[in-house]
Short mmCIF file of C-alpha atoms in Angstrom, two decimals:
data_model
loop_
_atom_site.label_atom_id
_atom_site.label_comp_id
_atom_site.label_asym_id
_atom_site.label_seq_id
_atom_site.Cartn_x
_atom_site.Cartn_y
_atom_site.Cartn_z
CA UNK A 1 141.70 88.29 80.93
CA UNK A 2 141.76 85.41 83.43
CA UNK A 3 138.74 84.16 85.38
CA UNK A 4 139.85 85.83 88.62
CA UNK A 5 140.10 89.24 86.96
CA UNK A 6 136.71 88.84 85.25
CA UNK A 7 135.08 87.88 88.57
CA UNK A 8 136.42 90.99 90.31
CA UNK A 9 135.49 93.23 87.37
CA UNK A 10 131.95 91.85 87.38
CA UNK A 11 131.63 92.16 91.18
CA UNK A 12 132.71 95.80 91.43
CA UNK A 13 130.78 97.21 88.50
CA UNK A 14 128.24 100.05 88.65
CA UNK A 15 125.34 97.68 88.08
CA UNK A 16 126.35 95.56 91.08
CA UNK A 17 126.44 98.65 93.29
CA UNK A 18 122.94 99.49 92.11
CA UNK A 19 121.86 95.95 93.03
CA UNK A 20 123.12 96.55 96.59
CA UNK A 21 120.86 99.61 96.84
CA UNK A 22 117.84 97.86 95.28
CA UNK A 23 118.16 94.87 97.60
CA UNK A 24 118.43 97.01 100.73
CA UNK A 25 115.53 99.26 99.69
CA UNK A 26 113.38 96.24 98.88
CA UNK A 27 114.14 94.24 102.02
CA UNK A 28 113.82 96.79 104.81
CA UNK A 29 110.04 97.47 104.73
CA UNK A 30 109.14 93.76 104.69
CA UNK A 31 111.58 92.98 107.50
CA UNK A 32 110.07 95.83 109.50
CA UNK A 33 106.64 94.23 109.22
CA UNK A 34 107.98 90.75 109.99
CA UNK A 35 110.49 91.53 112.76
CA UNK A 36 109.98 94.95 114.32
CA UNK A 37 106.20 95.20 114.24
CA UNK A 38 105.47 92.08 116.37
CA UNK A 39 108.17 93.07 118.89
CA UNK A 40 106.74 96.59 119.21
CA UNK A 41 103.16 95.43 119.63
CA UNK A 42 104.08 92.74 122.17
CA UNK A 43 106.21 95.16 124.20
CA UNK A 44 103.14 97.41 124.36
CA UNK A 45 101.08 94.48 125.73
CA UNK A 46 99.02 93.79 122.61
CA UNK A 47 97.55 90.27 122.77
CA UNK A 48 99.01 87.48 120.62
CA UNK A 49 95.79 86.96 118.66
CA UNK A 50 95.88 90.56 117.44
CA UNK A 51 99.58 90.32 116.62
CA UNK A 52 98.88 87.15 114.63
CA UNK A 53 96.20 89.00 112.67
CA UNK A 54 98.84 91.48 111.51
CA UNK A 55 100.40 88.72 109.39
CA UNK A 56 97.50 89.25 106.95
CA UNK A 57 98.88 92.65 105.95
CA UNK A 58 101.53 90.79 103.90
CA UNK A 59 98.92 89.83 101.27
CA UNK A 60 99.98 92.61 98.84
CA UNK A 61 103.23 90.71 98.23
CA UNK A 62 101.31 87.78 96.74
CA UNK A 63 98.85 89.91 94.72
CA UNK A 64 101.12 92.65 93.40
CA UNK A 65 100.84 91.34 89.82
CA UNK A 66 97.27 92.73 89.77
CA UNK A 67 98.44 96.37 89.74
CA UNK A 68 101.86 95.86 88.15
CA UNK A 69 100.54 96.80 84.65
CA UNK A 70 100.02 100.36 85.93
CA UNK A 71 103.78 100.62 86.50
CA UNK A 72 104.47 99.36 82.98
CA UNK A 73 101.98 101.76 81.43
CA UNK A 74 102.25 105.05 83.36
CA UNK A 75 105.46 107.08 83.47
CA UNK A 76 106.23 109.46 86.35
CA UNK A 77 108.47 112.56 85.98
CA UNK A 78 111.73 110.76 86.86
CA UNK A 79 111.00 107.93 84.44
CA UNK A 80 109.04 104.68 84.16
CA UNK A 81 111.16 102.89 86.78
CA UNK A 82 113.01 105.61 88.70
CA UNK A 83 109.84 107.64 89.20
CA UNK A 84 107.95 104.81 90.85
CA UNK A 85 110.97 103.81 92.96
CA UNK A 86 111.45 107.36 94.25
CA UNK A 87 107.74 107.88 94.96
CA UNK A 88 107.26 104.61 96.86
CA UNK A 89 110.48 105.01 98.85
CA UNK A 90 109.50 108.56 99.86
CA UNK A 91 106.02 107.51 100.99
CA UNK A 92 107.47 104.52 102.85
CA UNK A 93 109.86 106.79 104.75
CA UNK A 94 106.94 108.98 105.84
CA UNK A 95 104.60 106.12 106.84
CA UNK A 96 107.29 104.19 108.73
CA UNK A 97 108.28 107.31 110.63
CA UNK A 98 104.70 108.25 111.49
CA UNK A 99 103.85 104.71 112.63
CA UNK A 100 105.66 105.01 115.96
CA UNK A 101 103.66 108.10 116.93
CA UNK A 102 100.58 106.01 117.77
CA UNK A 103 99.82 104.04 120.92
CA UNK A 104 99.07 100.37 120.10
CA UNK A 105 96.63 100.13 122.99
CA UNK A 106 94.57 103.09 121.80
CA UNK A 107 95.13 103.27 118.04
CA UNK A 108 95.46 99.67 116.88
CA UNK A 109 93.14 100.21 113.89
CA UNK A 110 95.15 103.21 112.71
CA UNK A 111 98.36 101.21 113.12
CA UNK A 112 96.86 98.33 111.12
CA UNK A 113 95.82 100.74 108.36
CA UNK A 114 99.27 102.35 108.16
CA UNK A 115 100.91 98.91 108.22
CA UNK A 116 98.71 97.80 105.33
CA UNK A 117 99.78 100.95 103.49
CA UNK A 118 103.44 100.11 104.12
CA UNK A 119 102.89 96.58 102.78
CA UNK A 120 101.14 97.91 99.66
CA UNK A 121 103.82 100.53 98.97
CA UNK A 122 106.59 98.00 99.66
CA UNK A 123 105.08 95.49 97.23
CA UNK A 124 104.67 98.29 94.65
CA UNK A 125 108.28 99.34 95.17
CA UNK A 126 109.33 95.73 94.60
CA UNK A 127 107.55 95.77 91.23
CA UNK A 128 109.53 98.81 90.08
CA UNK A 129 112.81 97.67 91.65
CA UNK A 130 112.62 94.17 90.15
CA UNK A 131 111.78 95.62 86.74
CA UNK A 132 114.60 98.16 86.91
CA UNK A 133 117.14 95.53 87.96
CA UNK A 134 116.14 93.23 85.11
CA UNK A 135 116.36 96.02 82.56
CA UNK A 136 119.86 97.20 83.51
CA UNK A 137 121.45 93.74 83.86
CA UNK A 138 122.69 91.88 80.82
CA UNK A 139 121.97 88.15 80.64
CA UNK A 140 125.56 87.46 81.73
CA UNK A 141 125.07 89.67 84.83
CA UNK A 142 121.73 88.19 85.94
CA UNK A 143 123.21 85.54 88.24
CA UNK A 144 125.62 87.79 90.13
CA UNK A 145 123.37 90.85 90.13
CA UNK A 146 120.40 89.02 91.59
CA UNK A 147 122.63 87.27 94.12
CA UNK A 148 123.90 90.65 95.35
CA UNK A 149 120.32 91.96 95.46
CA UNK A 150 119.24 88.98 97.58
CA UNK A 151 122.19 89.47 99.94
CA UNK A 152 121.48 93.17 100.42
CA UNK A 153 117.82 92.21 101.01
CA UNK A 154 118.91 89.93 103.85
CA UNK A 155 121.39 92.38 105.35
CA UNK A 156 118.57 94.95 105.46
CA UNK A 157 116.87 92.70 108.02
CA UNK A 158 119.56 93.69 110.54
CA UNK A 159 118.11 97.21 110.77
CA UNK A 160 114.55 96.44 112.00
CA UNK A 161 115.49 93.00 113.36
CA UNK A 162 118.50 94.07 115.41
CA UNK A 163 119.43 97.78 115.44
CA UNK A 164 115.89 99.06 115.98
CA UNK A 165 115.24 96.60 118.80
CA UNK A 166 118.45 97.63 120.55
CA UNK A 167 117.57 101.31 120.19
CA UNK A 168 114.13 100.61 121.67
CA UNK A 169 115.80 99.84 125.01
CA UNK A 170 117.22 103.36 125.16
CA UNK A 171 114.71 105.67 123.47
CA UNK A 172 111.03 106.11 122.70
CA UNK A 173 109.45 104.02 119.96
CA UNK A 174 108.54 107.19 118.05
CA UNK A 175 112.26 107.97 117.66
CA UNK A 176 113.08 104.36 116.80
CA UNK A 177 110.63 104.34 113.90
CA UNK A 178 111.97 107.61 112.45
CA UNK A 179 115.55 106.30 112.64
CA UNK A 180 114.42 103.09 110.95
CA UNK A 181 112.59 105.12 108.31
CA UNK A 182 115.78 107.07 107.54
CA UNK A 183 117.27 103.88 106.09
CA UNK A 184 114.91 104.34 103.13
CA UNK A 185 117.09 107.29 102.01
CA UNK A 186 119.65 105.17 100.07
CA UNK A 187 116.87 103.89 97.80
CA UNK A 188 115.62 107.45 97.22
CA UNK A 189 119.13 108.71 96.43
CA UNK A 190 119.72 105.80 94.09
CA UNK A 191 116.58 106.69 92.12
CA UNK A 192 117.85 110.25 91.74
CA UNK A 193 121.42 109.34 90.74
CA UNK A 194 120.99 106.45 88.29
CA UNK A 195 119.85 106.67 84.69
CA UNK A 196 116.57 105.33 83.34
CA UNK A 197 117.03 102.08 81.38
CA UNK A 198 116.28 102.15 77.66
CA UNK A 199 113.74 99.70 76.26
CA UNK A 200 112.61 99.27 72.67
CA UNK A 201 108.94 100.00 73.30
CA UNK A 202 106.42 100.44 76.11
CA UNK A 203 102.70 99.61 76.30
CA UNK A 204 100.63 102.34 74.63
CA UNK A 205 97.43 101.66 76.61
CA UNK A 206 96.51 100.20 79.97
CA UNK A 207 94.73 97.34 78.19
CA UNK A 208 97.89 96.38 76.35
CA UNK A 209 99.87 96.67 79.61
CA UNK A 210 97.49 94.15 81.19
CA UNK A 211 97.00 91.72 78.30
CA UNK A 212 100.26 91.80 76.35
CA UNK A 213 102.65 90.60 79.13
CA UNK A 214 100.70 87.38 79.62
CA UNK A 215 100.11 86.92 75.89
CA UNK A 216 103.79 87.48 75.10
CA UNK A 217 104.96 85.05 77.81
CA UNK A 218 102.66 82.28 76.53
CA UNK A 219 103.50 82.89 72.86
CA UNK A 220 107.24 83.01 73.56
CA UNK A 221 107.30 79.90 75.73
CA UNK A 222 104.38 77.92 74.32
CA UNK A 223 101.42 76.93 76.48
CA UNK A 224 102.96 73.72 77.82
CA UNK A 225 106.33 75.23 78.73
CA UNK A 226 104.69 78.35 80.17
CA UNK A 227 102.61 76.21 82.53
CA UNK A 228 105.68 74.16 83.46
CA UNK A 229 107.63 77.33 84.24
CA UNK A 230 104.84 78.60 86.51
CA UNK A 231 104.64 75.22 88.24
CA UNK A 232 108.42 75.18 88.66
CA UNK A 233 108.41 78.67 90.20
CA UNK A 234 105.84 77.47 92.71
CA UNK A 235 107.61 74.20 93.58
CA UNK A 236 111.37 74.87 93.45
CA UNK A 237 111.60 76.52 96.89
CA UNK A 238 108.58 74.95 98.57
CA UNK A 239 110.56 72.24 100.41
CA UNK A 240 113.14 74.44 102.13
CA UNK A 241 110.55 77.20 102.67
CA UNK A 242 108.28 74.82 104.58
CA UNK A 243 111.24 73.30 106.46
CA UNK A 244 112.22 76.68 107.94
CA UNK A 245 108.66 77.93 108.58
CA UNK A 246 108.62 76.68 112.18
CA UNK A 247 112.35 76.58 112.82
CA UNK A 248 112.27 78.50 116.12
CA UNK A 249 109.50 76.34 117.71
CA UNK A 250 111.47 73.25 116.58
CA UNK A 251 114.64 74.44 118.32
CA UNK A 252 112.66 75.14 121.48
CA UNK A 253 110.89 71.77 121.37
CA UNK A 254 114.14 69.81 121.22
CA UNK A 255 115.61 71.62 124.22
CA UNK A 256 117.46 74.73 123.08
CA UNK A 257 117.00 77.95 125.05
CA UNK A 258 115.99 81.32 123.65
CA UNK A 259 119.56 82.48 124.24
CA UNK A 260 120.90 79.56 122.18
CA UNK A 261 118.52 80.47 119.39
CA UNK A 262 119.38 84.18 119.56
CA UNK A 263 123.15 83.68 119.59
CA UNK A 264 123.51 80.61 117.38
CA UNK A 265 120.48 80.29 115.11
CA UNK A 266 120.34 83.94 114.01
CA UNK A 267 123.94 84.14 112.86
CA UNK A 268 124.10 80.55 111.58
CA UNK A 269 121.18 81.39 109.29
CA UNK A 270 122.09 84.88 108.10
CA UNK A 271 125.76 84.68 107.18
CA UNK A 272 125.79 81.28 105.41
CA UNK A 273 122.79 82.42 103.32
CA UNK A 274 124.62 85.66 102.46
CA UNK A 275 127.78 83.71 101.56
CA UNK A 276 125.74 81.16 99.61
CA UNK A 277 124.00 83.81 97.52
CA UNK A 278 127.25 85.66 96.81
CA UNK A 279 129.21 82.49 96.01
CA UNK A 280 126.32 81.25 93.88
CA UNK A 281 126.24 84.51 91.94
CA UNK A 282 129.96 84.32 91.19
CA UNK A 283 129.71 80.67 90.16
CA UNK A 284 126.83 81.46 87.79
CA UNK A 285 129.14 83.82 85.90
CA UNK A 286 131.09 80.69 84.96
CA UNK A 287 128.55 77.85 84.71
CA UNK A 288 125.32 79.67 83.79
CA UNK A 289 121.88 79.69 85.37
CA UNK A 290 120.65 76.26 84.24
CA UNK A 291 123.53 74.28 85.72
CA UNK A 292 123.36 76.40 88.86
CA UNK A 293 119.69 75.47 89.33
CA UNK A 294 120.69 71.80 89.20
CA UNK A 295 123.76 71.97 91.45
CA UNK A 296 122.31 74.40 93.98
CA UNK A 297 118.95 72.62 93.96
CA UNK A 298 120.65 69.40 95.04
CA UNK A 299 122.41 71.23 97.89
CA UNK A 300 119.11 72.89 98.83
CA UNK A 301 117.37 69.50 98.97
CA UNK A 302 120.10 67.50 100.74
CA UNK A 303 120.65 70.05 103.51
CA UNK A 304 117.02 69.68 104.66
CA UNK A 305 118.10 66.22 105.84
CA UNK A 306 120.18 67.95 108.50
CA UNK A 307 116.94 68.78 110.28
CA UNK A 308 115.89 65.13 110.00
CA UNK A 309 119.16 64.14 111.69
CA UNK A 310 118.75 66.78 114.43
CA UNK A 311 115.15 65.71 115.05
CA UNK A 312 116.24 62.08 115.36
CA UNK A 313 117.89 62.90 118.72
CA UNK A 314 114.51 63.77 120.19
CA UNK A 315 114.62 66.17 123.15
CA UNK A 316 118.03 67.11 124.54
CA UNK A 317 117.82 66.89 128.33
CA UNK A 318 121.14 68.67 128.73
CA UNK A 319 122.22 71.07 126.02
CA UNK A 320 126.00 71.30 126.01
CA UNK A 321 128.77 72.29 123.63
CA UNK A 322 128.27 69.39 121.22
CA UNK A 323 124.51 69.98 120.93
CA UNK A 324 125.12 73.64 120.18
CA UNK A 325 127.67 72.69 117.53
CA UNK A 326 125.11 70.29 116.00
CA UNK A 327 122.59 73.14 115.85
CA UNK A 328 125.07 75.54 114.24
CA UNK A 329 126.15 72.97 111.62
CA UNK A 330 122.60 72.02 110.64
CA UNK A 331 121.38 75.62 110.36
CA UNK A 332 124.51 76.79 108.52
CA UNK A 333 124.20 73.96 105.98
CA UNK A 334 120.49 74.57 105.44
CA UNK A 335 120.86 78.30 104.91
CA UNK A 336 123.89 77.84 102.68
CA UNK A 337 121.54 75.78 100.50
CA UNK A 338 118.86 78.46 100.82
CA UNK A 339 121.32 81.14 99.68
CA UNK A 340 122.60 79.12 96.74
CA UNK A 341 119.13 78.04 95.62
CA UNK A 342 117.68 81.52 95.92
CA UNK A 343 120.51 83.07 93.88
CA UNK A 344 119.88 80.72 90.95
CA UNK A 345 116.10 80.87 91.33
CA UNK A 346 115.85 84.67 91.26
CA UNK A 347 118.21 84.80 88.27
CA UNK A 348 116.02 82.28 86.45
CA UNK A 349 112.89 84.34 87.11
CA UNK A 350 114.61 87.45 85.77
CA UNK A 351 115.76 85.63 82.64
CA UNK A 352 112.23 84.49 81.82
CA UNK A 353 110.92 88.06 81.55
CA UNK A 354 110.70 90.30 78.50
CA UNK A 355 112.22 93.79 79.11
CA UNK A 356 109.18 95.42 77.48
CA UNK A 357 106.85 93.95 80.13
CA UNK A 358 109.33 93.50 82.98
CA UNK A 359 107.19 94.91 85.78
CA UNK A 360 104.12 92.75 85.11
CA UNK A 361 105.95 89.53 84.30
CA UNK A 362 108.39 89.84 87.22
CA UNK A 363 105.50 90.65 89.56
CA UNK A 364 103.61 87.57 88.35
CA UNK A 365 106.60 85.28 88.88
CA UNK A 366 107.65 86.69 92.25
CA UNK A 367 104.04 86.69 93.49
CA UNK A 368 103.76 83.01 92.59
CA UNK A 369 107.04 82.24 94.34
CA UNK A 370 105.70 83.96 97.49
CA UNK A 371 102.60 81.75 97.66
CA UNK A 372 104.36 78.89 99.53
CA UNK A 373 105.65 81.36 102.13
CA UNK A 374 102.21 82.85 102.64
CA UNK A 375 99.82 79.91 102.29
CA UNK A 376 101.69 76.58 102.28
CA UNK A 377 103.71 77.51 105.37
CA UNK A 378 100.46 78.27 107.19
CA UNK A 379 99.80 74.52 107.26
CA UNK A 380 103.19 73.68 108.81
CA UNK A 381 101.86 73.52 112.38
CA UNK A 382 99.07 71.10 111.43
CA UNK A 383 101.52 68.86 109.56
CA UNK A 384 103.93 68.77 112.54
CA UNK A 385 101.12 67.91 114.95
CA UNK A 386 100.14 64.94 112.77
CA UNK A 387 103.57 63.70 111.68
CA UNK A 388 106.01 64.79 114.37
CA UNK A 389 109.17 66.79 113.71
CA UNK A 390 111.29 64.06 112.12
CA UNK A 391 108.63 62.93 109.64
CA UNK A 392 107.77 66.57 108.94
CA UNK A 393 111.31 67.26 107.72
CA UNK A 394 111.32 64.06 105.67
CA UNK A 395 108.09 65.30 104.09
CA UNK A 396 109.78 68.67 103.34
CA UNK A 397 112.65 66.82 101.64
CA UNK A 398 110.20 64.89 99.47
CA UNK A 399 108.41 68.14 98.57
CA UNK A 400 111.68 69.45 97.13
CA UNK A 401 111.89 66.62 94.57
CA UNK A 402 109.14 67.68 92.08
CA UNK A 403 110.77 71.07 91.54
CA UNK A 404 114.06 69.36 90.75
CA UNK A 405 112.38 67.01 88.28
CA UNK A 406 110.83 69.95 86.43
CA UNK A 407 114.35 71.21 85.67
CA UNK A 408 114.53 68.54 82.97
CA UNK A 409 111.97 70.54 80.99
CA UNK A 410 112.39 74.18 82.08
CA UNK A 411 116.20 74.37 82.51
CA UNK A 412 117.98 71.46 80.78
CA UNK A 413 121.45 70.90 82.26
CA UNK A 414 123.29 71.05 78.94
CA UNK A 415 121.31 73.96 77.50
CA UNK A 416 121.70 77.62 78.47
#
């Protein structure tokens, strides 16, 4: 069988189709909180301070490892993974649909409570989905499977970030939220149709579900390597994550209009990242995860310099065709690097877990990887005010270096 045939066979397998469903089911609730919620509240004349406060409801995504042992220990009727996926997806459908029934001006506390519930259920669903995906994928499928999951995750953002906003111009918000909620159905159907993965053993007590995953990870890796892996997970994406944290204000500050950002930036970010993740997943079938982390990490680091170059122009007094082309090139290159780097990074995280304790170990790793997005990015505005845009992006490039250096220890180039 030649390489081309093996690529196509890997791409159109049952497990890859499942990864499409898991990615979409995982991405939609978070994108609803990030994209649709602020637009809804602002359109209903809620003040910006209150809208900013709603960002705090994303905390469950960084703390989900605290309750992940419950999902390893307790088995629901459909199974240890399928049961939790079906339950969380069903409750998410209900809460998302109900959300639009309330008036933000009169029921903001109720809306905040329901939104917090959505965030908690979404983070819990991620625990089960990540564990299920790791347990059904062989080591050879990890790169491609996780790349497809990441792509479906991003495509899911088009529902609350685009479709729902368009519908809001033609119908009541209550209807918009129920239509958006209906997109949780594929995840529910997937849980009903797929089979439960088989693992050698499961934790017998809650105590063992809490203690054993961390003990096993440290014993398997050794204390030094375990700490290096955790540090690597924190640092590998911190540079490009910080660089894109204030992308929209940067585009506005250098002279681009909201229309330019809507037409150019949105598509220049989404599709290259989708292509990058898919291409990265296919390449990993051939070269393996370690080499992919090196190659894609270099692309991820170098493309941040595109922002340095764009910032070097200062403010564009007249934005014409060439300036718009510059913007499209820089964003496309950056998000191609983001897609490639994320594909290898997520595959690496999955590989470092033990199938017996998948939920807890995956939750720990993904929670740690979310810390830069939640806490480090919060300091982006202060850094820009002190350094200016050009030096800020240089700083982001430098921040990407430590994660690359850790590859020498955690993912040697010649070792798989």
